[in-house]
C-alpha atoms as a PDB file:
ATOM      1  CA  UNK A   1       0.000   0.000   0.000  1.00  0.00           C
ATOM      2  CA  UNK A   2       1.134   3.576  -0.516  1.00  0.00           C
ATOM      3  CA  UNK A   3       2.480   5.517   2.433  1.00  0.00           C
ATOM      4  CA  UNK A   4      -0.708   7.498   2.907  1.00  0.00           C
ATOM      5  CA  UNK A   5      -2.312   4.380   4.352  1.00  0.00           C
ATOM      6  CA  UNK A   6       0.112   4.471   7.290  1.00  0.00           C
ATOM      7  CA  UNK A   7      -1.401   7.103   9.570  1.00  0.00           C
ATOM      8  CA  UNK A   8       0.772   8.445  12.375  1.00  0.00           C
ATOM      9  CA  UNK A   9      -0.314   8.805  15.980  1.00  0.00           C
ATOM     10  CA  UNK A  10      -0.805  12.566  15.811  1.00  0.00           C
ATOM     11  CA  UNK A  11      -2.719  14.712  18.278  1.00  0.00           C
ATOM     12  CA  UNK A  12      -6.016  13.940  16.598  1.00  0.00           C
ATOM     13  CA  UNK A  13      -5.416  10.235  16.982  1.00  0.00           C
ATOM     14  CA  UNK A  14      -4.508  10.591  20.635  1.00  0.00           C
ATOM     15  CA  UNK A  15      -7.790  12.435  21.124  1.00  0.00           C
ATOM     16  CA  UNK A  16      -9.598   9.266  20.109  1.00  0.00           C
ATOM     17  CA  UNK A  17     -10.230   9.799  16.416  1.00  0.00           C
ATOM     18  CA  UNK A  18     -10.251   6.858  14.077  1.00  0.00           C
ATOM     19  CA  UNK A  19      -8.454   6.985  10.747  1.00  0.00           C
ATOM     20  CA  UNK A  20      -9.996   4.809   8.086  1.00  0.00           C
ATOM     21  CA  UNK A  21      -8.354   3.820   4.836  1.00  0.00           C
ATOM     22  CA  UNK A  22     -10.894   1.692   3.015  1.00  0.00           C
ATOM     23  CA  UNK A  23      -9.718  -0.735   0.361  1.00  0.00           C
ATOM     24  CA  UNK A  24     -12.015  -3.071  -1.520  1.00  0.00           C
ATOM     25  CA  UNK A  25     -10.114  -5.422  -3.790  1.00  0.00           C
ATOM     26  CA  UNK A  26     -11.875  -7.416  -6.459  1.00  0.00           C
ATOM     27  CA  UNK A  27     -11.010 -10.397  -8.615  1.00  0.00           C
ATOM     28  CA  UNK A  28      -8.216  -9.931 -11.189  1.00  0.00           C
ATOM     29  CA  UNK A  29     -10.692  -8.883 -13.921  1.00  0.00           C
ATOM     30  CA  UNK A  30     -11.148  -5.455 -12.316  1.00  0.00           C
ATOM     31  CA  UNK A  31      -9.235  -2.521 -13.828  1.00  0.00           C
ATOM     32  CA  UNK A  32      -5.866  -1.863 -12.240  1.00  0.00           C
ATOM     33  CA  UNK A  33      -5.364   1.448 -10.417  1.00  0.00           C
ATOM     34  CA  UNK A  34      -2.287   3.170  -9.004  1.00  0.00           C
ATOM     35  CA  UNK A  35      -2.226   1.348  -5.658  1.00  0.00           C
ATOM     36  CA  UNK A  36      -0.395  -1.970  -5.298  1.00  0.00           C
ATOM     37  CA  UNK A  37      -2.770  -4.625  -3.901  1.00  0.00           C
ATOM     38  CA  UNK A  38      -1.783  -8.089  -2.691  1.00  0.00           C
ATOM     39  CA  UNK A  39      -0.882 -10.710  -5.279  1.00  0.00           C
ATOM     40  CA  UNK A  40      -3.903 -12.029  -7.115  1.00  0.00           C
ATOM     41  CA  UNK A  41      -6.028  -8.889  -6.675  1.00  0.00           C
ATOM     42  CA  UNK A  42      -6.614  -5.606  -8.428  1.00  0.00           C
ATOM     43  CA  UNK A  43      -7.947  -2.553  -6.688  1.00  0.00           C
ATOM     44  CA  UNK A  44     -11.644  -2.027  -7.394  1.00  0.00           C
ATOM     45  CA  UNK A  45     -12.480   0.826  -5.025  1.00  0.00           C
ATOM     46  CA  UNK A  46     -10.912   2.900  -2.249  1.00  0.00           C
ATOM     47  CA  UNK A  47     -11.363   6.028  -0.173  1.00  0.00           C
ATOM     48  CA  UNK A  48      -8.187   7.424   1.373  1.00  0.00           C
ATOM     49  CA  UNK A  49      -9.904  10.611   2.664  1.00  0.00           C
ATOM     50  CA  UNK A  50      -7.598  13.042   0.903  1.00  0.00           C
ATOM     51  CA  UNK A  51     -10.108  15.860   1.105  1.00  0.00           C
ATOM     52  CA  UNK A  52     -11.968  17.829   3.780  1.00  0.00           C
ATOM     53  CA  UNK A  53     -15.594  18.292   4.797  1.00  0.00           C
ATOM     54  CA  UNK A  54     -18.450  15.855   4.453  1.00  0.00           C
ATOM     55  CA  UNK A  55     -17.708  12.287   3.280  1.00  0.00           C
ATOM     56  CA  UNK A  56     -17.481  12.080  -0.510  1.00  0.00           C
ATOM     57  CA  UNK A  57     -21.091  11.848  -1.768  1.00  0.00           C
ATOM     58  CA  UNK A  58     -19.903   9.959  -4.836  1.00  0.00           C
ATOM     59  CA  UNK A  59     -18.675   7.162  -2.567  1.00  0.00           C
ATOM     60  CA  UNK A  60     -20.915   7.312   0.512  1.00  0.00           C
ATOM     61  CA  UNK A  61     -24.540   7.802   1.447  1.00  0.00           C
ATOM     62  CA  UNK A  62     -26.297   7.806   4.847  1.00  0.00           C
ATOM     63  CA  UNK A  63     -28.741   5.317   6.319  1.00  0.00           C
ATOM     64  CA  UNK A  64     -31.376   7.180   8.365  1.00  0.00           C
ATOM     65  CA  UNK A  65     -34.455   5.081   7.649  1.00  0.00           C
ATOM     66  CA  UNK A  66     -35.265   4.015  11.236  1.00  0.00           C
ATOM     67  CA  UNK A  67     -34.692   7.329  13.015  1.00  0.00           C
ATOM     68  CA  UNK A  68     -38.367   8.010  13.666  1.00  0.00           C
ATOM     69  CA  UNK A  69     -39.309   4.477  14.690  1.00  0.00           C
ATOM     70  CA  UNK A  70     -36.118   3.608  16.577  1.00  0.00           C
ATOM     71  CA  UNK A  71     -33.159   1.491  15.517  1.00  0.00           C
ATOM     72  CA  UNK A  72     -32.774  -2.244  15.773  1.00  0.00           C
ATOM     73  CA  UNK A  73     -31.476  -4.105  18.827  1.00  0.00           C
ATOM     74  CA  UNK A  74     -32.982  -1.368  21.049  1.00  0.00           C
ATOM     75  CA  UNK A  75     -30.157   1.011  20.097  1.00  0.00           C
ATOM     76  CA  UNK A  76     -30.355   4.561  21.420  1.00  0.00           C
ATOM     77  CA  UNK A  77     -28.828   6.697  18.647  1.00  0.00           C
ATOM     78  CA  UNK A  78     -30.205   8.988  15.954  1.00  0.00           C
ATOM     79  CA  UNK A  79     -28.262   8.701  12.674  1.00  0.00           C
ATOM     80  CA  UNK A  80     -27.704  12.097  11.057  1.00  0.00           C
ATOM     81  CA  UNK A  81     -27.128  12.815   7.362  1.00  0.00           C
ATOM     82  CA  UNK A  82     -24.868  15.536   5.966  1.00  0.00           C
ATOM     83  CA  UNK A  83     -23.970  16.774   9.456  1.00  0.00           C
ATOM     84  CA  UNK A  84     -20.316  17.587  10.094  1.00  0.00           C
ATOM     85  CA  UNK A  85     -20.672  17.070  13.838  1.00  0.00           C
ATOM     86  CA  UNK A  86     -21.348  13.385  13.192  1.00  0.00           C
ATOM     87  CA  UNK A  87     -19.374  12.544  10.030  1.00  0.00           C
ATOM     88  CA  UNK A  88     -16.539  14.547   8.509  1.00  0.00           C
ATOM     89  CA  UNK A  89     -13.160  14.258   6.845  1.00  0.00           C
ATOM     90  CA  UNK A  90     -10.234  16.295   8.119  1.00  0.00           C
ATOM     91  CA  UNK A  91      -6.446  15.862   8.181  1.00  0.00           C
ATOM     92  CA  UNK A  92      -6.691  12.634   6.203  1.00  0.00           C
ATOM     93  CA  UNK A  93      -9.127  11.042   8.660  1.00  0.00           C
ATOM     94  CA  UNK A  94     -12.750  10.042   8.325  1.00  0.00           C
ATOM     95  CA  UNK A  95     -14.287  10.833  11.703  1.00  0.00           C
ATOM     96  CA  UNK A  96     -17.600   9.314  12.756  1.00  0.00           C
ATOM     97  CA  UNK A  97     -18.661  10.937  16.010  1.00  0.00           C
ATOM     98  CA  UNK A  98     -21.319   9.815  18.489  1.00  0.00           C
ATOM     99  CA  UNK A  99     -22.570  12.596  20.752  1.00  0.00           C
ATOM    100  CA  UNK A 100     -24.766  12.814  23.842  1.00  0.00           C
ATOM    101  CA  UNK A 101     -27.360  15.307  22.564  1.00  0.00           C
ATOM    102  CA  UNK A 102     -30.940  15.380  21.376  1.00  0.00           C
ATOM    103  CA  UNK A 103     -31.259  15.855  17.620  1.00  0.00           C
ATOM    104  CA  UNK A 104     -33.164  18.861  16.344  1.00  0.00           C
ATOM    105  CA  UNK A 105     -34.645  17.073  13.345  1.00  0.00           C
ATOM    106  CA  UNK A 106     -38.072  16.330  11.945  1.00  0.00           C
ATOM    107  CA  UNK A 107     -37.390  12.595  11.779  1.00  0.00           C
ATOM    108  CA  UNK A 108     -36.180  12.311  15.378  1.00  0.00           C
ATOM    109  CA  UNK A 109     -37.624   9.520  17.449  1.00  0.00           C
ATOM    110  CA  UNK A 110     -36.734  11.255  20.690  1.00  0.00           C
ATOM    111  CA  UNK A 111     -33.212   9.863  20.926  1.00  0.00           C
ATOM    112  CA  UNK A 112     -30.661  11.324  23.337  1.00  0.00           C
ATOM    113  CA  UNK A 113     -27.618  10.555  21.149  1.00  0.00           C
ATOM    114  CA  UNK A 114     -26.564  11.375  17.605  1.00  0.00           C
ATOM    115  CA  UNK A 115     -24.177   9.472  15.358  1.00  0.00           C
ATOM    116  CA  UNK A 116     -23.733   8.521  11.694  1.00  0.00           C
ATOM    117  CA  UNK A 117     -24.135   5.391   9.611  1.00  0.00           C
ATOM    118  CA  UNK A 118     -22.326   5.554   6.264  1.00  0.00           C
ATOM    119  CA  UNK A 119     -23.053   3.132   3.418  1.00  0.00           C
ATOM    120  CA  UNK A 120     -20.913   2.704   0.304  1.00  0.00           C
ATOM    121  CA  UNK A 121     -22.660   3.608  -2.933  1.00  0.00           C
ATOM    122  CA  UNK A 122     -20.988   0.676  -4.670  1.00  0.00           C
ATOM    123  CA  UNK A 123     -21.604  -3.004  -3.961  1.00  0.00           C
ATOM    124  CA  UNK A 124     -19.421  -6.000  -4.752  1.00  0.00           C
ATOM    125  CA  UNK A 125     -19.525  -9.803  -4.836  1.00  0.00           C
ATOM    126  CA  UNK A 126     -16.382 -11.496  -3.463  1.00  0.00           C
ATOM    127  CA  UNK A 127     -12.998  -9.908  -2.906  1.00  0.00           C
ATOM    128  CA  UNK A 128     -10.702  -8.665  -0.178  1.00  0.00           C
ATOM    129  CA  UNK A 129     -12.131  -5.911   2.027  1.00  0.00           C
ATOM    130  CA  UNK A 130      -9.935  -3.905   4.360  1.00  0.00           C
ATOM    131  CA  UNK A 131     -10.521  -0.945   6.689  1.00  0.00           C
ATOM    132  CA  UNK A 132      -7.668   0.546   8.703  1.00  0.00           C
ATOM    133  CA  UNK A 133      -9.241   1.755  11.906  1.00  0.00           C
ATOM    134  CA  UNK A 134      -8.956   2.765  15.518  1.00  0.00           C
ATOM    135  CA  UNK A 135     -12.045   2.063  17.632  1.00  0.00           C
ATOM    136  CA  UNK A 136     -13.639   4.005  20.503  1.00  0.00           C
ATOM    137  CA  UNK A 137     -13.932   2.402  23.925  1.00  0.00           C
ATOM    138  CA  UNK A 138     -16.501   4.463  25.847  1.00  0.00           C
ATOM    139  CA  UNK A 139     -19.006   2.290  27.696  1.00  0.00           C
ATOM    140  CA  UNK A 140     -22.167   2.127  25.628  1.00  0.00           C
ATOM    141  CA  UNK A 141     -20.405   2.507  22.259  1.00  0.00           C
ATOM    142  CA  UNK A 142     -20.881  -0.133  19.586  1.00  0.00           C
ATOM    143  CA  UNK A 143     -18.759   0.655  16.505  1.00  0.00           C
ATOM    144  CA  UNK A 144     -19.005  -1.618  13.503  1.00  0.00           C
ATOM    145  CA  UNK A 145     -17.491  -2.196  10.072  1.00  0.00           C
ATOM    146  CA  UNK A 146     -19.838  -4.520   8.241  1.00  0.00           C
ATOM    147  CA  UNK A 147     -21.701  -5.480   5.072  1.00  0.00           C
ATOM    148  CA  UNK A 148     -25.289  -6.010   3.955  1.00  0.00           C
ATOM    149  CA  UNK A 149     -26.701  -7.201   0.658  1.00  0.00           C
ATOM    150  CA  UNK A 150     -27.654  -4.680  -2.001  1.00  0.00           C
ATOM    151  CA  UNK A 151     -31.445  -4.218  -2.175  1.00  0.00           C
ATOM    152  CA  UNK A 152     -31.895  -6.340   0.923  1.00  0.00           C
ATOM    153  CA  UNK A 153     -35.453  -7.552   1.378  1.00  0.00           C
ATOM    154  CA  UNK A 154     -35.256  -9.689   4.532  1.00  0.00           C
ATOM    155  CA  UNK A 155     -32.859 -10.064   7.447  1.00  0.00           C
ATOM    156  CA  UNK A 156     -31.196 -12.417   8.256  1.00  0.00           C
ATOM    157  CA  UNK A 157     -32.146 -14.399   5.158  1.00  0.00           C
ATOM    158  CA  UNK A 158     -30.197 -12.046   2.874  1.00  0.00           C
ATOM    159  CA  UNK A 159     -27.053 -12.351   5.002  1.00  0.00           C
ATOM    160  CA  UNK A 160     -24.741 -10.068   6.965  1.00  0.00           C
ATOM    161  CA  UNK A 161     -20.938  -9.983   7.241  1.00  0.00           C
ATOM    162  CA  UNK A 162     -19.580  -8.191  10.318  1.00  0.00           C
ATOM    163  CA  UNK A 163     -15.944  -7.417   9.516  1.00  0.00           C
ATOM    164  CA  UNK A 164     -15.390  -5.803  12.930  1.00  0.00           C
ATOM    165  CA  UNK A 165     -17.573  -5.153  15.959  1.00  0.00           C
ATOM    166  CA  UNK A 166     -16.468  -3.851  19.346  1.00  0.00           C
ATOM    167  CA  UNK A 167     -18.484  -2.981  22.444  1.00  0.00           C
ATOM    168  CA  UNK A 168     -17.170  -0.426  24.909  1.00  0.00           C
ATOM    169  CA  UNK A 169     -17.773  -2.497  28.020  1.00  0.00           C
ATOM    170  CA  UNK A 170     -15.318  -5.111  26.672  1.00  0.00           C
ATOM    171  CA  UNK A 171     -12.423  -2.949  25.505  1.00  0.00           C
ATOM    172  CA  UNK A 172      -9.891  -4.678  23.307  1.00  0.00           C
ATOM    173  CA  UNK A 173     -12.117  -7.588  22.260  1.00  0.00           C
ATOM    174  CA  UNK A 174     -12.933  -7.590  18.530  1.00  0.00           C
ATOM    175  CA  UNK A 175     -15.600  -9.742  16.886  1.00  0.00           C
ATOM    176  CA  UNK A 176     -16.028 -11.065  13.331  1.00  0.00           C
ATOM    177  CA  UNK A 177     -19.354 -12.709  12.523  1.00  0.00           C
ATOM    178  CA  UNK A 178     -21.712 -13.843   9.768  1.00  0.00           C
ATOM    179  CA  UNK A 179     -25.492 -13.948  10.020  1.00  0.00           C
ATOM    180  CA  UNK A 180     -27.793 -15.984   7.761  1.00  0.00           C
ATOM    181  CA  UNK A 181     -31.278 -17.440   7.938  1.00  0.00           C
ATOM    182  CA  UNK A 182     -29.900 -20.508   9.703  1.00  0.00           C
ATOM    183  CA  UNK A 183     -27.178 -18.766  11.703  1.00  0.00           C
ATOM    184  CA  UNK A 184     -28.030 -15.497  13.438  1.00  0.00           C
ATOM    185  CA  UNK A 185     -27.932 -13.837  16.844  1.00  0.00           C
ATOM    186  CA  UNK A 186     -31.722 -13.860  17.277  1.00  0.00           C
ATOM    187  CA  UNK A 187     -31.624 -17.656  17.256  1.00  0.00           C
ATOM    188  CA  UNK A 188     -28.248 -17.573  19.061  1.00  0.00           C
ATOM    189  CA  UNK A 189     -26.759 -19.605  16.234  1.00  0.00           C
ATOM    190  CA  UNK A 190     -24.543 -16.926  14.665  1.00  0.00           C
ATOM    191  CA  UNK A 191     -21.166 -18.038  13.340  1.00  0.00           C
ATOM    192  CA  UNK A 192     -18.263 -15.931  14.527  1.00  0.00           C
ATOM    193  CA  UNK A 193     -15.212 -15.541  16.704  1.00  0.00           C
ATOM    194  CA  UNK A 194     -13.662 -12.991  19.013  1.00  0.00           C
ATOM    195  CA  UNK A 195     -10.015 -12.075  19.340  1.00  0.00           C
ATOM    196  CA  UNK A 196      -8.119  -9.945  21.828  1.00  0.00           C
ATOM    197  CA  UNK A 197      -6.616  -6.777  20.345  1.00  0.00           C
ATOM    198  CA  UNK A 198      -5.409  -5.094  23.553  1.00  0.00           C
ATOM    199  CA  UNK A 199      -4.529  -1.779  21.911  1.00  0.00           C
ATOM    200  CA  UNK A 200      -7.570  -1.584  19.620  1.00  0.00           C
ATOM    201  CA  UNK A 201      -8.555   1.725  21.245  1.00  0.00           C
ATOM    202  CA  UNK A 202      -5.053   3.211  21.061  1.00  0.00           C
ATOM    203  CA  UNK A 203      -3.601   1.937  17.782  1.00  0.00           C
ATOM    204  CA  UNK A 204      -4.697   1.498  14.194  1.00  0.00           C
ATOM    205  CA  UNK A 205      -5.299  -2.012  12.862  1.00  0.00           C
ATOM    206  CA  UNK A 206      -6.351  -3.394   9.510  1.00  0.00           C
ATOM    207  CA  UNK A 207      -9.668  -5.211   9.791  1.00  0.00           C
ATOM    208  CA  UNK A 208     -10.115  -7.570   6.868  1.00  0.00           C
ATOM    209  CA  UNK A 209     -12.411 -10.067   5.186  1.00  0.00           C
ATOM    210  CA  UNK A 210     -11.543 -12.349   2.263  1.00  0.00           C
ATOM    211  CA  UNK A 211     -14.797 -13.404   0.648  1.00  0.00           C
ATOM    212  CA  UNK A 212     -14.793 -16.101  -2.037  1.00  0.00           C
ATOM    213  CA  UNK A 213     -17.404 -18.581  -3.315  1.00  0.00           C
ATOM    214  CA  UNK A 214     -15.950 -21.072  -0.828  1.00  0.00           C
ATOM    215  CA  UNK A 215     -15.640 -19.122   2.434  1.00  0.00           C
ATOM    216  CA  UNK A 216     -15.637 -15.857   4.345  1.00  0.00           C
ATOM    217  CA  UNK A 217     -12.318 -15.508   6.196  1.00  0.00           C
ATOM    218  CA  UNK A 218     -11.780 -12.878   8.909  1.00  0.00           C
ATOM    219  CA  UNK A 219      -8.333 -11.402   9.630  1.00  0.00           C
ATOM    220  CA  UNK A 220      -6.651  -8.581  11.503  1.00  0.00           C
ATOM    221  CA  UNK A 221      -3.354  -7.236  10.169  1.00  0.00           C
ATOM    222  CA  UNK A 222      -3.158 -10.197   7.754  1.00  0.00           C
ATOM    223  CA  UNK A 223      -3.567 -12.778  10.549  1.00  0.00           C
ATOM    224  CA  UNK A 224      -6.621 -15.025  10.077  1.00  0.00           C
ATOM    225  CA  UNK A 225      -8.746 -15.746  13.145  1.00  0.00           C
ATOM    226  CA  UNK A 226     -12.073 -17.099  11.837  1.00  0.00           C
ATOM    227  CA  UNK A 227     -13.365 -18.906   8.761  1.00  0.00           C
ATOM    228  CA  UNK A 228     -16.965 -19.537   7.706  1.00  0.00           C
ATOM    229  CA  UNK A 229     -17.162 -22.166   4.955  1.00  0.00           C
ATOM    230  CA  UNK A 230     -19.771 -22.545   2.254  1.00  0.00           C
ATOM    231  CA  UNK A 231     -21.368 -25.919   2.956  1.00  0.00           C
ATOM    232  CA  UNK A 232     -22.218 -26.206  -0.784  1.00  0.00           C
ATOM    233  CA  UNK A 233     -25.691 -27.463   0.115  1.00  0.00           C
ATOM    234  CA  UNK A 234     -27.329 -25.003  -2.247  1.00  0.00           C
ATOM    235  CA  UNK A 235     -29.409 -23.608   0.607  1.00  0.00           C
ATOM    236  CA  UNK A 236     -29.524 -19.821   0.954  1.00  0.00           C
ATOM    237  CA  UNK A 237     -30.340 -20.258   4.640  1.00  0.00           C
ATOM    238  CA  UNK A 238     -26.733 -21.297   5.191  1.00  0.00           C
ATOM    239  CA  UNK A 239     -24.966 -19.481   2.327  1.00  0.00           C
ATOM    240  CA  UNK A 240     -26.589 -16.288   0.993  1.00  0.00           C
ATOM    241  CA  UNK A 241     -23.193 -14.821   0.107  1.00  0.00           C
ATOM    242  CA  UNK A 242     -23.341 -14.960  -3.691  1.00  0.00           C
ATOM    243  CA  UNK A 243     -24.729 -11.493  -4.461  1.00  0.00           C
ATOM    244  CA  UNK A 244     -23.408  -7.923  -4.170  1.00  0.00           C
ATOM    245  CA  UNK A 245     -22.916  -6.498  -0.669  1.00  0.00           C
ATOM    246  CA  UNK A 246     -22.145  -2.920   0.375  1.00  0.00           C
ATOM    247  CA  UNK A 247     -19.867  -1.612   3.110  1.00  0.00           C
ATOM    248  CA  UNK A 248     -21.244   0.095   6.256  1.00  0.00           C
ATOM    249  CA  UNK A 249     -19.377   2.177   8.866  1.00  0.00           C
ATOM    250  CA  UNK A 250     -21.171   3.338  12.025  1.00  0.00           C
ATOM    251  CA  UNK A 251     -21.119   3.865  15.767  1.00  0.00           C
ATOM    252  CA  UNK A 252     -24.269   2.644  17.482  1.00  0.00           C
ATOM    253  CA  UNK A 253     -25.001   3.696  21.075  1.00  0.00           C
ATOM    254  CA  UNK A 254     -26.449   1.358  23.660  1.00  0.00           C
ATOM    255  CA  UNK A 255     -28.645  -1.491  22.497  1.00  0.00           C
ATOM    256  CA  UNK A 256     -28.995  -5.049  23.669  1.00  0.00           C
ATOM    257  CA  UNK A 257     -25.278  -5.713  23.300  1.00  0.00           C
ATOM    258  CA  UNK A 258     -23.595  -2.305  23.201  1.00  0.00           C
ATOM    259  CA  UNK A 259     -25.594  -1.138  26.222  1.00  0.00           C
ATOM    260  CA  UNK A 260     -25.531  -4.394  28.176  1.00  0.00           C
ATOM    261  CA  UNK A 261     -23.652  -2.618  30.991  1.00  0.00           C
ATOM    262  CA  UNK A 262     -25.251   0.783  30.485  1.00  0.00           C
ATOM    263  CA  UNK A 263     -24.069   3.960  28.753  1.00  0.00           C
ATOM    264  CA  UNK A 264     -21.465   6.271  30.256  1.00  0.00           C
ATOM    265  CA  UNK A 265     -22.790   9.674  29.225  1.00  0.00           C
ATOM    266  CA  UNK A 266     -19.675  11.364  30.593  1.00  0.00           C
ATOM    267  CA  UNK A 267     -17.558   9.486  28.016  1.00  0.00           C
ATOM    268  CA  UNK A 268     -19.140  11.248  25.055  1.00  0.00           C
ATOM    269  CA  UNK A 269     -18.397  12.421  22.450  1.00  0.00           C
ATOM    270  CA  UNK A 270     -16.807   9.253  21.133  1.00  0.00           C
ATOM    271  CA  UNK A 271     -15.204   9.147  17.699  1.00  0.00           C
ATOM    272  CA  UNK A 272     -14.415   6.491  15.122  1.00  0.00           C
END
């Protein structure tokens, strides 16, 4: 990777901001770009945040659809769109910020926290996906780097790939998980693993998924820690991962998992 993917621990980083360099690498048929991907891949898409202001609207959109009704898993946040306080690019960093405040918005559901949920405008089937990130650790935070199917009609039947999840009441424990009709957290049958990353809140790490027709493999800094295999049964309940998925970046607040030990309001704002 070029040098601009190696972010230094500057003052912004020490303040808890998370630098993200997003690489999505496709099969070798994709057009080659300037970056040098791993052997066997060509770069299909990237955002290195070499600009300032709102996230690039050509690359990212916002998911706000459940603000009025309340978000899933009993989460407590309101997801803002086009609001610099919650999502901005500065000094080569994408910053997603969760704040303890009531939103002044027509679609508010009465939440006491604001945040942002960014969704890539492009979707891909298979490839290597990598996000270089530093996660927040305030109690009640639930940052995630994950993927959902394009034009999803039903969850969990359409599948979900959680490249990285972290909950603030378990600092330094990172999770990688898949959800399908047969394997999901509602039924307590999800397929995943957790790994200790003791400095996840202080240092940047590369959170990765290699997705092929045969398996979804989870890695951190090129070290594999979980593999979910296609059972080749031809049943979408166990393998729905054969259609385009998009990339999602967000910080949730509270919820059944993120808020299992409460929310520390004094810890906010928290940034990713």
